[in-house]
Amino acid sequence: SQTIHQWPATLVQPVGSPLSLECTVEGTSNPNLYWYRQAAGRGLQLLFYSVGIGQISSEVPQNLSASRPQDRQFILSSKKLLLSDSGFYLCAWSAGQGYNSPLHFGNGTRLTVT
Amino acid sequence: DQQVKQNSPSLSVQEGRISILNCDYTNSMFDYFLWYKKYPAEGPTFLISISSIKDKNEDGRFTVFLNKSAKHLSLHIVPSQPGDSAVYFCAASSQGTYKYIFGTGTRLKVLA
């Protein structure tokens, strides 16, 4: 069966520090991968998605970047965190065919920028 | 531009009764719709989906209805249970875009 791992579960970082969140998927190949963010009291905002190694689509211009160095690995990064980057970050995957395939989420990372 | 809207931020229902959660969308290109359940500090869990070629899909206590002309979908939970208390998100996607757009969520509270 497929599983998705996301870490760390919680993170407190000072403003201006770098960020690296990692996500890996097991039990499937060629998945589509996604990063979402849920700000306090808000919905799920799509940040980045990738349909293949090295391919990244950005949905919202901001202080973050994403990379996909391996088929089942997706990384969210920032060089310098802002207070507004605080939130609940979720990694997700869907089957590589993409169409009519549900998203499956990891357990999320609670990021607090102080 | 909020393409997927959940206009009710919260809903309270008595245990055993029906819960109806609503969702509206504006993009007529959406052709695949999903419902998720989310507990605090956890990732959303997929519940049920429906493609635009259908108007109803049922899975146990959960039924999703799609009204394409009204650009509206709803999730019915019957009977509601206290464990159903969570935030419910609807989402939509369109073929070839790979993107899933989510609503802002509805917090359901099932009262024992």
Tab-separated table of C-alpha atoms in Angstrom:
chain	number	residue	atom	x	y	z
A	1	SER	CA	0.000	0.000	0.000
A	2	GLN	CA	1.032	3.580	-0.526
A	3	THR	CA	2.249	5.746	2.317
A	4	ILE	CA	3.383	9.345	2.555
A	5	HIS	CA	5.875	10.593	5.099
A	6	GLN	CA	6.314	14.220	6.002
A	7	TRP	CA	8.676	15.689	8.571
A	8	PRO	CA	9.179	17.323	10.942
A	9	ALA	CA	5.752	17.418	12.583
A	10	THR	CA	6.402	20.760	14.248
A	11	LEU	CA	9.019	23.428	13.690
A	12	VAL	CA	9.744	26.784	15.304
A	13	GLN	CA	12.099	28.991	13.352
A	14	PRO	CA	13.232	32.610	13.730
A	15	VAL	CA	12.548	35.192	11.056
A	16	GLY	CA	15.285	35.199	8.447
A	17	SER	CA	16.318	31.583	8.980
A	18	PRO	CA	16.231	28.974	6.191
A	19	LEU	CA	13.612	26.242	5.837
A	20	SER	CA	13.614	22.727	4.468
A	21	LEU	CA	10.589	20.436	4.709
A	22	GLU	CA	10.794	16.982	3.214
A	23	CYS	CA	8.159	14.603	1.942
A	24	THR	CA	8.529	11.086	0.569
A	25	VAL	CA	6.016	8.677	-0.897
A	26	GLU	CA	6.295	4.895	-0.804
A	27	GLY	CA	4.491	2.172	-2.658
A	28	THR	CA	3.895	3.978	-5.931
A	29	SER	CA	5.916	5.301	-8.829
A	30	ASN	CA	5.625	8.477	-10.895
A	31	PRO	CA	3.238	10.175	-8.468
A	32	ASN	CA	2.099	13.740	-8.838
A	33	LEU	CA	3.305	15.628	-5.759
A	34	TYR	CA	1.890	18.709	-4.060
A	35	TRP	CA	2.575	21.236	-1.308
A	36	TYR	CA	-0.378	22.976	0.308
A	37	ARG	CA	-0.524	25.454	3.171
A	38	GLN	CA	-3.309	26.053	5.624
A	39	ALA	CA	-3.016	29.386	7.401
A	40	ALA	CA	-4.862	29.849	10.689
A	41	GLY	CA	-8.621	29.713	10.058
A	42	ARG	CA	-8.168	29.466	6.304
A	43	GLY	CA	-8.626	26.865	3.601
A	44	LEU	CA	-5.980	24.833	1.810
A	45	GLN	CA	-3.863	26.923	-0.522
A	46	LEU	CA	-1.974	25.151	-3.303
A	47	LEU	CA	1.657	26.271	-3.285
A	48	PHE	CA	3.505	23.942	-5.691
A	49	TYR	CA	2.907	20.787	-7.652
A	50	SER	CA	5.087	18.471	-9.700
A	51	VAL	CA	4.207	15.858	-12.310
A	52	GLY	CA	7.758	14.560	-12.749
A	53	ILE	CA	11.352	14.683	-11.532
A	54	GLY	CA	12.755	18.198	-11.792
A	55	GLN	CA	9.413	19.670	-12.887
A	56	ILE	CA	7.839	22.248	-10.547
A	57	SER	CA	4.753	24.402	-11.056
A	58	SER	CA	4.338	27.369	-8.726
A	59	GLU	CA	0.887	28.634	-7.906
A	60	VAL	CA	1.606	31.565	-5.633
A	61	PRO	CA	4.604	33.922	-5.906
A	62	GLN	CA	6.123	34.065	-2.446
A	63	ASN	CA	9.123	33.427	-0.285
A	64	LEU	CA	9.121	29.677	-0.869
A	65	SER	CA	10.492	27.265	-3.450
A	66	ALA	CA	10.108	23.555	-4.134
A	67	SER	CA	12.267	20.856	-5.632
A	68	ARG	CA	11.810	17.250	-6.678
A	69	PRO	CA	15.241	15.624	-6.743
A	70	GLN	CA	13.866	12.076	-6.915
A	71	ASP	CA	10.667	10.488	-8.187
A	72	ARG	CA	9.075	10.152	-4.773
A	73	GLN	CA	10.733	13.015	-2.900
A	74	PHE	CA	9.411	16.551	-2.675
A	75	ILE	CA	11.131	19.355	-0.765
A	76	LEU	CA	9.803	22.760	0.293
A	77	SER	CA	12.442	25.402	0.998
A	78	SER	CA	12.993	28.991	1.884
A	79	LYS	CA	16.216	30.965	2.126
A	80	LYS	CA	14.819	33.480	4.626
A	81	LEU	CA	11.579	32.900	6.502
A	82	LEU	CA	9.025	35.653	7.061
A	83	LEU	CA	6.465	35.869	9.853
A	84	SER	CA	3.760	35.349	7.220
A	85	ASP	CA	5.225	31.937	6.373
A	86	SER	CA	3.765	30.512	9.584
A	87	GLY	CA	1.132	27.879	8.939
A	88	PHE	CA	0.355	24.211	8.537
A	89	TYR	CA	2.167	22.732	5.550
A	90	LEU	CA	0.820	19.637	3.877
A	91	CYS	CA	2.413	17.369	1.325
A	92	ALA	CA	0.150	15.252	-0.887
A	93	TRP	CA	0.328	12.824	-3.781
A	94	SER	CA	-1.978	11.533	-6.476
A	95	ALA	CA	-1.584	8.722	-8.987
A	96	GLY	CA	0.642	9.594	-11.908
A	97	GLN	CA	-2.164	9.320	-14.419
A	98	GLY	CA	-3.641	12.264	-12.580
A	99	TYR	CA	-7.160	12.221	-13.872
A	100	ASN	CA	-9.952	11.278	-11.489
A	101	SER	CA	-7.443	10.263	-8.865
A	102	PRO	CA	-7.808	11.594	-5.312
A	103	LEU	CA	-5.130	13.431	-3.396
A	104	HIS	CA	-3.651	11.700	-0.369
A	105	PHE	CA	-2.123	13.878	2.315
A	106	GLY	CA	0.647	13.505	4.827
A	107	ASN	CA	0.178	14.469	8.451
A	108	GLY	CA	1.512	17.974	7.969
A	109	THR	CA	4.156	20.222	9.504
A	110	ARG	CA	3.168	23.018	11.874
A	111	LEU	CA	5.604	25.859	11.174
A	112	THR	CA	5.800	28.800	13.553
A	113	VAL	CA	8.054	31.677	12.548
A	114	THR	CA	8.977	33.869	15.528
B	1	ASP	CA	-10.764	34.633	-6.908
B	2	GLN	CA	-12.280	31.826	-4.854
B	3	GLN	CA	-13.245	29.167	-7.388
B	4	VAL	CA	-14.537	26.742	-4.765
B	5	LYS	CA	-16.695	28.114	-1.970
B	6	GLN	CA	-18.062	26.689	1.234
B	7	ASN	CA	-20.311	29.418	2.516
B	8	SER	CA	-21.145	27.821	5.855
B	9	PRO	CA	-18.158	27.991	8.194
B	10	SER	CA	-19.860	25.765	10.769
B	11	LEU	CA	-22.733	23.339	11.235
B	12	SER	CA	-24.154	21.574	14.293
B	13	VAL	CA	-26.250	18.412	14.005
B	14	GLN	CA	-27.721	16.002	16.506
B	15	GLU	CA	-26.330	12.478	16.585
B	16	GLY	CA	-28.330	10.147	14.347
B	17	ARG	CA	-29.641	12.938	12.125
B	18	ILE	CA	-28.484	13.878	8.625
B	19	SER	CA	-25.574	16.273	8.079
B	20	ILE	CA	-25.606	18.198	4.807
B	21	LEU	CA	-22.496	20.088	3.789
B	22	ASN	CA	-22.605	22.343	0.763
B	23	CYS	CA	-20.078	23.532	-1.779
B	24	ASP	CA	-20.335	25.844	-4.786
B	25	TYR	CA	-17.891	26.330	-7.631
B	26	THR	CA	-17.512	28.891	-10.371
B	27	ASN	CA	-15.236	27.209	-12.907
B	28	SER	CA	-17.321	25.244	-15.418
B	29	MET	CA	-14.185	23.322	-16.470
B	30	PHE	CA	-14.119	21.430	-13.168
B	31	ASP	CA	-15.061	17.817	-13.797
B	32	TYR	CA	-13.906	15.928	-10.709
B	33	PHE	CA	-15.000	16.744	-7.185
B	34	LEU	CA	-13.844	15.437	-3.835
B	35	TRP	CA	-14.674	15.671	-0.139
B	36	TYR	CA	-12.132	15.493	2.654
B	37	LYS	CA	-12.376	15.282	6.417
B	38	LYS	CA	-9.773	16.931	8.604
B	39	TYR	CA	-9.051	16.639	12.319
B	40	PRO	CA	-6.874	19.265	14.055
B	41	ALA	CA	-3.130	18.882	13.513
B	42	GLU	CA	-3.644	16.097	10.971
B	43	GLY	CA	-3.689	15.944	7.201
B	44	PRO	CA	-7.052	15.777	5.410
B	45	THR	CA	-8.447	12.306	4.766
B	46	PHE	CA	-10.136	11.515	1.468
B	47	LEU	CA	-13.803	10.588	1.912
B	48	ILE	CA	-15.578	10.363	-1.418
B	49	SER	CA	-15.429	11.748	-4.926
B	50	ILE	CA	-17.623	12.182	-7.977
B	51	SER	CA	-16.924	12.817	-11.630
B	52	SER	CA	-19.031	15.170	-13.699
B	53	ILE	CA	-20.606	12.311	-15.649
B	54	LYS	CA	-22.532	11.329	-12.524
B	55	ASP	CA	-24.919	13.185	-10.263
B	56	LYS	CA	-24.662	10.926	-7.223
B	57	ASN	CA	-22.088	8.704	-5.591
B	58	GLU	CA	-22.608	6.740	-2.409
B	59	ASP	CA	-20.188	5.068	-0.007
B	60	GLY	CA	-21.637	3.775	3.216
B	61	ARG	CA	-22.966	6.677	5.275
B	62	PHE	CA	-21.579	9.228	2.814
B	63	THR	CA	-23.316	10.384	-0.351
B	64	VAL	CA	-22.174	13.157	-2.646
B	65	PHE	CA	-24.629	14.902	-4.973
B	66	LEU	CA	-23.566	16.990	-7.947
B	67	ASN	CA	-25.763	19.584	-9.661
B	68	LYS	CA	-23.764	20.748	-12.665
B	69	SER	CA	-26.274	23.321	-13.850
B	70	ALA	CA	-26.176	25.013	-10.451
B	71	LYS	CA	-22.441	24.392	-10.009
B	72	HIS	CA	-23.214	22.946	-6.613
B	73	LEU	CA	-22.301	19.796	-4.744
B	74	SER	CA	-23.258	18.510	-1.358
B	75	LEU	CA	-22.141	15.824	1.047
B	76	HIS	CA	-24.762	13.957	3.046
B	77	ILE	CA	-23.785	11.992	6.137
B	78	VAL	CA	-26.460	9.652	7.447
B	79	PRO	CA	-26.646	8.890	10.300
B	80	SER	CA	-24.276	11.436	11.814
B	81	GLN	CA	-21.999	10.219	14.583
B	82	PRO	CA	-19.937	12.144	17.165
B	83	GLY	CA	-16.757	10.874	15.462
B	84	ASP	CA	-17.823	12.749	12.339
B	85	SER	CA	-17.065	16.030	14.111
B	86	ALA	CA	-14.278	17.585	12.037
B	87	VAL	CA	-13.651	20.170	9.343
B	88	TYR	CA	-14.872	19.102	5.900
B	89	PHE	CA	-13.297	20.430	2.714
B	90	CYS	CA	-14.613	20.129	-0.794
B	91	ALA	CA	-12.185	20.219	-3.695
B	92	ALA	CA	-12.391	20.353	-7.477
B	93	SER	CA	-10.142	19.524	-10.367
B	94	SER	CA	-10.270	19.596	-14.151
B	95	GLN	CA	-8.755	17.156	-16.614
B	96	GLY	CA	-5.222	17.933	-17.660
B	97	THR	CA	-4.530	20.603	-15.051
B	98	TYR	CA	-3.292	18.346	-12.227
B	99	LYS	CA	-4.469	21.015	-9.766
B	100	TYR	CA	-6.917	20.471	-6.922
B	101	ILE	CA	-8.632	23.609	-5.659
B	102	PHE	CA	-10.048	23.508	-2.156
B	103	GLY	CA	-12.823	25.392	-0.417
B	104	THR	CA	-12.337	27.077	2.956
B	105	GLY	CA	-13.959	24.262	4.915
B	106	THR	CA	-17.019	23.714	7.103
B	107	ARG	CA	-16.646	22.721	10.730
B	108	LEU	CA	-19.170	20.014	11.585
B	109	LYS	CA	-20.076	19.335	15.168
B	110	VAL	CA	-22.221	16.298	15.900
B	111	LEU	CA	-23.907	16.588	19.263
B	112	ALA	CA	-24.410	13.456	21.355
